[in-house]
Short mmCIF file of C-alpha atoms in Angstrom, two decimals:
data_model
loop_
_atom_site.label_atom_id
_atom_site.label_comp_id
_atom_site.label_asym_id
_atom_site.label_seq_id
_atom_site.Cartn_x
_atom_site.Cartn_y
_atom_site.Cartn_z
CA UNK A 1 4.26 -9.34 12.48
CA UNK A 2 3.85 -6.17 10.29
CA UNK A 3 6.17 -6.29 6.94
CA UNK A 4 7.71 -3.03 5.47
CA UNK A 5 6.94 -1.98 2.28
CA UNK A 6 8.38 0.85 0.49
CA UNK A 7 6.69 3.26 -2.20
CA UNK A 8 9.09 5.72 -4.03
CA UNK A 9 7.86 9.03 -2.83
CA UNK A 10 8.43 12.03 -5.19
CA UNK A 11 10.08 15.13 -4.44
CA UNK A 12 9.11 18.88 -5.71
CA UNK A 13 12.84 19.03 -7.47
CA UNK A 14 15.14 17.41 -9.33
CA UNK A 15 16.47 14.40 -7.40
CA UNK A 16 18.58 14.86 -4.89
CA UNK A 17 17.31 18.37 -4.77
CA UNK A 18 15.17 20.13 -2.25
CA UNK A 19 12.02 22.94 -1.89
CA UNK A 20 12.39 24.84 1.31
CA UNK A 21 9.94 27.67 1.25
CA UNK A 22 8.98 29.32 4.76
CA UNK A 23 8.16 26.11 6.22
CA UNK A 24 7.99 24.77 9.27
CA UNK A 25 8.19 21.22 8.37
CA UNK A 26 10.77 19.30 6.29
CA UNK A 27 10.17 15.60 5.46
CA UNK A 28 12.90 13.53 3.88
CA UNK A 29 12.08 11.06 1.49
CA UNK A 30 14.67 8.38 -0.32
CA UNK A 31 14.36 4.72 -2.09
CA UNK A 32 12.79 3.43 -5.15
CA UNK A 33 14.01 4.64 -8.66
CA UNK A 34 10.48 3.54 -9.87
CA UNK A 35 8.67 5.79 -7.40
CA UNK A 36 10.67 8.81 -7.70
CA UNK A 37 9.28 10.96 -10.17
CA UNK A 38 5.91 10.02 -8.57
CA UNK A 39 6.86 11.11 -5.61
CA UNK A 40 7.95 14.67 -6.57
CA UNK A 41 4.64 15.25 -8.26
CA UNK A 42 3.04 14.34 -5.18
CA UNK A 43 5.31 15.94 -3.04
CA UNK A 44 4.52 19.20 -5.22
CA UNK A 45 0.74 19.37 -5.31
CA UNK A 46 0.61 18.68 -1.73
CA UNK A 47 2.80 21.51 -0.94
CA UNK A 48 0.16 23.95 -3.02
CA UNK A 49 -1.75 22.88 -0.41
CA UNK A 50 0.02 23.11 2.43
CA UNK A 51 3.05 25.84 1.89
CA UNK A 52 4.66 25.22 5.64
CA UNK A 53 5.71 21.76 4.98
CA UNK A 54 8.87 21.11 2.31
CA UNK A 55 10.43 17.99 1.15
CA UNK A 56 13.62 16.29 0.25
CA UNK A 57 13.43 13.38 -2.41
CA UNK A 58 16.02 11.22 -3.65
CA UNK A 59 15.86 8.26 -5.58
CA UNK A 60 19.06 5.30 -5.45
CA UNK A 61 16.66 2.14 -5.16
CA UNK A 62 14.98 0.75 -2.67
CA UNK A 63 17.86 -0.56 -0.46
CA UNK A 64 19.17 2.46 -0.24
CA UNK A 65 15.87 3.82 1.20
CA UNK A 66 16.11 1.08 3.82
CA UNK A 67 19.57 1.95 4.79
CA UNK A 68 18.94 5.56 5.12
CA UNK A 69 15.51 4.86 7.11
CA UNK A 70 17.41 2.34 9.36
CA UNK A 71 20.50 5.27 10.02
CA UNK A 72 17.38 7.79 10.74
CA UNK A 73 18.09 9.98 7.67
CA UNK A 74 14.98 9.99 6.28
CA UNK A 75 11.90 9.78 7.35
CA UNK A 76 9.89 7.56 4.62
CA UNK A 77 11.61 4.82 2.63
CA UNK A 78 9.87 4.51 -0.81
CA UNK A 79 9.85 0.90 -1.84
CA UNK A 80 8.61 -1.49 -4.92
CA UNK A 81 9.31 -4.66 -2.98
CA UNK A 82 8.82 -6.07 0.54
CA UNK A 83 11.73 -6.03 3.03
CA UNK A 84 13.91 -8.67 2.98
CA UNK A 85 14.08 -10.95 6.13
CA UNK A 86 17.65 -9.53 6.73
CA UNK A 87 16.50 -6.02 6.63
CA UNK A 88 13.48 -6.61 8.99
CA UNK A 89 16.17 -7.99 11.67
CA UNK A 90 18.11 -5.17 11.07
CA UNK A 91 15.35 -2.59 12.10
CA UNK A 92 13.85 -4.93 14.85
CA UNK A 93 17.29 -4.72 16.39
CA UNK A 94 17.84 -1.28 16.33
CA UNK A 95 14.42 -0.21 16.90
CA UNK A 96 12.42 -2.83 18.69
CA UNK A 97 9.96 -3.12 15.69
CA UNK A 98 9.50 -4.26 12.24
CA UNK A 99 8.00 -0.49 10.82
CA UNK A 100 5.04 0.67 9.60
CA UNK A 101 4.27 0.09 5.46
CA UNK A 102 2.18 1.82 3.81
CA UNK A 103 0.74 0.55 0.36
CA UNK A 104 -0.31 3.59 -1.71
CA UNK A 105 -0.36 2.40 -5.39
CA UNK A 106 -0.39 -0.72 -7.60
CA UNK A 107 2.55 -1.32 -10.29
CA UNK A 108 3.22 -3.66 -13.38
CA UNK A 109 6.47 -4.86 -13.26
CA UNK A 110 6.58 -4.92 -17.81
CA UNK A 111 9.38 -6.32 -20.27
CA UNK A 112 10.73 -3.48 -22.29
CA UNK A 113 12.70 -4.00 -25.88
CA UNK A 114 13.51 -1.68 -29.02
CA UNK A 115 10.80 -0.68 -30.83
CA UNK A 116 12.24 -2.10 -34.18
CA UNK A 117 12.00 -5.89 -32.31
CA UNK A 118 8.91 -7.27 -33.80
CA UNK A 119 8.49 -9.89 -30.92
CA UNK A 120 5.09 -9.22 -28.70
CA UNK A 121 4.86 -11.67 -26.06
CA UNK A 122 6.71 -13.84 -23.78
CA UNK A 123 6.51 -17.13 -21.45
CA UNK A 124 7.66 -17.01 -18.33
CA UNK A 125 9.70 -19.95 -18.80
CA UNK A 126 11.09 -17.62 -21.76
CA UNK A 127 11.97 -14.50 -19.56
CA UNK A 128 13.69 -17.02 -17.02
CA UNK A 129 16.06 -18.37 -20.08
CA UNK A 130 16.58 -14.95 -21.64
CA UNK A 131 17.71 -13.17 -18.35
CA UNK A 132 19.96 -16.12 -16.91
CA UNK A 133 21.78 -16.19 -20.02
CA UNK A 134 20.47 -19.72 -21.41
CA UNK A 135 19.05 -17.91 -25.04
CA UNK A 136 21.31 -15.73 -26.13
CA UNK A 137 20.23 -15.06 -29.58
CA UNK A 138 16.80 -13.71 -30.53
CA UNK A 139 16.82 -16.01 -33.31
CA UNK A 140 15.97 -18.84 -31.01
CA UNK A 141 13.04 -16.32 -30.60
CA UNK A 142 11.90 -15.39 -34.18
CA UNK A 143 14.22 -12.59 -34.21
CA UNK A 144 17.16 -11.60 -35.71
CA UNK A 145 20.10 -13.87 -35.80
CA UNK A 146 21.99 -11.65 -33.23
CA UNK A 147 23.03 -11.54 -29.45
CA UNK A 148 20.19 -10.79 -27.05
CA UNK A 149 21.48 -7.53 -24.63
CA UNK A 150 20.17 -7.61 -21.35
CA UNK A 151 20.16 -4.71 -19.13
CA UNK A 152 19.41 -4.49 -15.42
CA UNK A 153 19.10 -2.00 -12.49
CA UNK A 154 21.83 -2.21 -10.10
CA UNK A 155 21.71 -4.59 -7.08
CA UNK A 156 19.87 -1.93 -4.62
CA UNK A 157 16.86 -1.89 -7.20
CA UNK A 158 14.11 -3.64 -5.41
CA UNK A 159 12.76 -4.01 -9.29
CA UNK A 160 15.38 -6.00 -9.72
CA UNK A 161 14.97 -8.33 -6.25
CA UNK A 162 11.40 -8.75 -6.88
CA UNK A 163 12.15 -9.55 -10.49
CA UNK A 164 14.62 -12.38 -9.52
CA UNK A 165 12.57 -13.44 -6.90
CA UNK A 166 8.67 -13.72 -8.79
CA UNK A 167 10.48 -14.96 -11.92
CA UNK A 168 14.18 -16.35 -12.35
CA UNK A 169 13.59 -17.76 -8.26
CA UNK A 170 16.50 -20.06 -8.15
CA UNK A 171 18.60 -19.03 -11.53
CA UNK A 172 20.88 -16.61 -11.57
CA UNK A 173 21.21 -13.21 -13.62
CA UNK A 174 23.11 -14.14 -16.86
CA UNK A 175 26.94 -12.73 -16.84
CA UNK A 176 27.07 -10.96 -19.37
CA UNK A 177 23.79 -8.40 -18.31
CA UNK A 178 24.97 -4.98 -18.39
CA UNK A 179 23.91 -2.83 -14.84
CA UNK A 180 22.40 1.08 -14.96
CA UNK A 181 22.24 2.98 -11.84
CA UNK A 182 18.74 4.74 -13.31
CA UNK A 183 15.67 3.89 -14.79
CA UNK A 184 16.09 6.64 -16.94
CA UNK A 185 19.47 5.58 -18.15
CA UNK A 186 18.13 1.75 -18.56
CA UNK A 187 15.66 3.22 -20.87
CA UNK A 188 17.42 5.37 -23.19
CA UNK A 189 20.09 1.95 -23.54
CA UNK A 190 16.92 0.30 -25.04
CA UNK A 191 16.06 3.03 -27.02
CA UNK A 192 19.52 2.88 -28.98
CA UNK A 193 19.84 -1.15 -28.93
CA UNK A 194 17.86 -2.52 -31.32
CA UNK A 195 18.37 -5.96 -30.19
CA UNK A 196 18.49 -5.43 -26.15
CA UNK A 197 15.59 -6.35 -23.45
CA UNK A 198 14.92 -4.94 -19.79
CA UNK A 199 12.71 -5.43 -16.90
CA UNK A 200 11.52 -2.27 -14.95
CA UNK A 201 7.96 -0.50 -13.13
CA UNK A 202 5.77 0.76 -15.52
CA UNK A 203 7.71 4.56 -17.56
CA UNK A 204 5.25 7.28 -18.73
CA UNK A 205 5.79 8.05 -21.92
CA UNK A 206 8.40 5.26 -22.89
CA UNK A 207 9.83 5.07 -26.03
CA UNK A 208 10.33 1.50 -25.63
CA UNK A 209 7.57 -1.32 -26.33
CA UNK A 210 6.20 -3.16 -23.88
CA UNK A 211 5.70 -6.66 -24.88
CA UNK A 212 2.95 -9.27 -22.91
CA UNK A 213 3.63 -12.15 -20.65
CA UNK A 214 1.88 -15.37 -21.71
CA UNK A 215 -0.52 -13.32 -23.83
CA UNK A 216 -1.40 -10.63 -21.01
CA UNK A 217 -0.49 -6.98 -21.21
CA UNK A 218 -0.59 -4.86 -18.39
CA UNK A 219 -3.55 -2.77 -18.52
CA UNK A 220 -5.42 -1.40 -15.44
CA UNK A 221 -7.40 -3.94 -14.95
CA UNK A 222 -5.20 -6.89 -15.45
CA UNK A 223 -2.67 -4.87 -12.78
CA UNK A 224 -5.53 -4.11 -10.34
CA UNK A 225 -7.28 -7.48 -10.66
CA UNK A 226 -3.47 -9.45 -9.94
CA UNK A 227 -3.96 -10.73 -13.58
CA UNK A 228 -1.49 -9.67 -15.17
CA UNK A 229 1.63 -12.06 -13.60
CA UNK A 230 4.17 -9.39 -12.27
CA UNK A 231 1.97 -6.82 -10.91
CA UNK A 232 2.91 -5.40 -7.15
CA UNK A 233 2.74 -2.62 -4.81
CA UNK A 234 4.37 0.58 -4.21
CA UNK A 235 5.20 1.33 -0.66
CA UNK A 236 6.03 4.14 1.79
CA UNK A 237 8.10 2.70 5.03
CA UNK A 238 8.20 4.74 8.09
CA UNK A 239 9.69 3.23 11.82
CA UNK A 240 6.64 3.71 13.24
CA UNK A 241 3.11 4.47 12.83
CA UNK A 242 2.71 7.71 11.06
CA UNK A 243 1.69 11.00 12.83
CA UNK A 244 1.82 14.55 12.62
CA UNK A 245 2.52 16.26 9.55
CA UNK A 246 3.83 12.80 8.01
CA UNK A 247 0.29 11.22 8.50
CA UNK A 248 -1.35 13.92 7.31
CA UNK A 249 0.74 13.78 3.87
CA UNK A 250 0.00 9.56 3.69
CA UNK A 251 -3.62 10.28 4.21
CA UNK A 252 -3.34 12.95 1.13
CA UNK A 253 -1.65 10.55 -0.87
CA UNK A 254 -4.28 8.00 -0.24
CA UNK A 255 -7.49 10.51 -0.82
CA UNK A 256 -8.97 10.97 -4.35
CA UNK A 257 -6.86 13.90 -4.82
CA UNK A 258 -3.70 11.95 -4.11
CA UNK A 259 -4.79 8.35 -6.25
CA UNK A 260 -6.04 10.84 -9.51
CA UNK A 261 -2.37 12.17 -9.54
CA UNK A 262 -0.89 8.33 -9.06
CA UNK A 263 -3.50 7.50 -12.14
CA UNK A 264 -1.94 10.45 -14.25
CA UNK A 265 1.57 9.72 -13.68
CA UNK A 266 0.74 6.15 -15.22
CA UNK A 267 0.17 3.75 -11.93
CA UNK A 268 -2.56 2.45 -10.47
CA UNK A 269 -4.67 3.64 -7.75
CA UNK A 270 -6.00 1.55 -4.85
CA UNK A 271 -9.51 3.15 -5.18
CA UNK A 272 -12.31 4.02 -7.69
CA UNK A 273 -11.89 7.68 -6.52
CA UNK A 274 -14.19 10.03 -8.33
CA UNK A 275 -13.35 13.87 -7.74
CA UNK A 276 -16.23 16.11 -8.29
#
C-alpha cells in the first residue's frame, strides 16, 4: 500500500496570496509551514518558465493540507511527515485509494535556542525530559539558574507529530509549552527569550543557534546520509498519480533546475545535480 507524504510547496506570493497572469492553468497548493516559503520560490521560477500556469500557496501545517486535499480544495498537500493511519482511512474511504506521495527534498528536523545560551549539544534522552516538562531549569543543564521556555508549533504542524513521534514517543508535551501558529513567529519568540528552546525544519538565515544532538550537527551530509538522528523528507501529496500540467511541475521540481533551488533555499536535494 502506497503512503502519502506531503512536501510544503511554495507559492509566487505572500501566503495565502495568489499569481494569476494570463494563464490557463491554476494549481492550488496548501500544508506544511516548513515547506512554504520553498514552495513559492519554486512555484516562481517555474512560472518564468512556463507563464500559462499560476499558483495558489498557503501554508497552516500539514494537517491542514490533508484536510483541504481530502475536501478537493487543493490539488497538492505539502507535507514534512507521513500520513497518519487515520488520515489514510479517511482518503481510502472517500476516494478508493491511499494517494500518490511524492518525496522531493530531504530536511533536518534541528533544536533551536537564544543565541546568548552557551549550551551546544543535546541527548536525546535530554530533549525527551526538556520538552515533557521533567527539566525545567537550564541549570540542571549548565545553564542559567532559570525556567527553561519551550515553544511549539500548533497541533496541525506535522513538525510537531513527527517530533513527538521520533523523539518524546510515549511522553507527553510538557504543560506549560507555549503554541505559535508560524514558524516565523516561533522563531522571532526565540530570538527575544534568552532562556527558551524550540524544535522546527531547518530556517534560512535564522537568528537562532542550532545546537547538535548527541554530538551531530546537521550538515548535508549527516541529513543526506540519515546520520544525523531527526532528518526526514519533504513531501508533495496528490489523490492520484500526477498528470498533466501537475506532473509536469513535480518532474521540474525533481530536475537539476528544481533540486539547485531546494539546495539554495537551505534543504537538501535528492540528487548530485550538476547544472552546466
Amino acid at each position: 500500500m502506497k503512503i502519502f507524504l506531503s512536501a510544503s510547496i511554495l507559492i509566487l506570493a505572500v501566503s495565502g496570496c495568489s499569481i494569476l497572469g494570463p494563464s490557463n492553468t491554476v494549481i492550488k497548493i496548501k500544508g506544511s509551514e516548513t515547506m512554504v516559503n520553498l514552495t513559492r520560490r519554486l512555484t516562481k521560477e517555474y512560472s518564468k518558465e512556463n507563464p500559462n500556469t499560476s499558483f495558489i500557496v498557503e501554508g497552516g501545517g500539514t494537517g491542514a493540507g490533508i484536510i483541504s486535499l481530502v475536501a478537493n480544495e487543493i490539488l497538492i498537500s505539502t507535507a514534512s511527515r507521513n500520513l497518519e493511519p487515520e488520515e489514510v482511512k479517511l482518503v481510502a474511504e472517500r476516494y478508493g485509494t491511499v494517494g500518490v506521495s511524492t518525496s522531493i527534498a530531504k530536511d533536518a528536523l534541528c533544536i533551536y535556542v537564544n543565541k546568548a545560551n552557551p549550551i551546544t549539544n543535546l541527548t536525546t534522552e535530554q530533549l525527551v525530559r526538556i520538552f515533557s516538562g521533567k527539566i525545567t531549569n537550564w541549570k540542571m543543564l549548565g545553564f542559567a539558574d532559570r525556567t527553561i521556555n519551550v515553544y511549539l508549533r500548533n497541533n496541525s504542524s506535522g513538525t510537531l507529530q513527527l517530533f513527538k513521534k521520533l523523539v518524546l514517543k510515549e511522553s507527553q508535551f510538557a504543560n506549560s509549552a507555549k503554541s505559535y501558529d508560524t514558524i516565523a513567529e516561533l522563531q522571532s519568540a526565540v530570538e527575544k527569550n534568552e532562556y527558551s528552546i524550540t524544535f522546527s525544519g531547518l530556517v534560512k538565515d535564522t537568528k537562532c543557534k542550532i545546537i547538535s544532538i548527541e554530538n551531530i550537527e546537521p550538515t548535508n551530509i549527516n541529513v543526506v546520509s540519515g546520520y544525523y538522528p531527526l532528518s526526514r523528507y519533504l513531501h508533495f501529496y496528490t489523490l492520484k498519480q500526477p498528470e498533466g500540467e501537475i506532473k509536469i511541475f513535480i518532474d521540474w521540481v525533481l530536475s537539476a533546475k528544481g533540486q539547485k533551488i531546494i539546495d539554495e533555499e537551505g534543504f537538501y536535494s535528492l540528487f548530485n545535480y550538476s547544472l552546466e
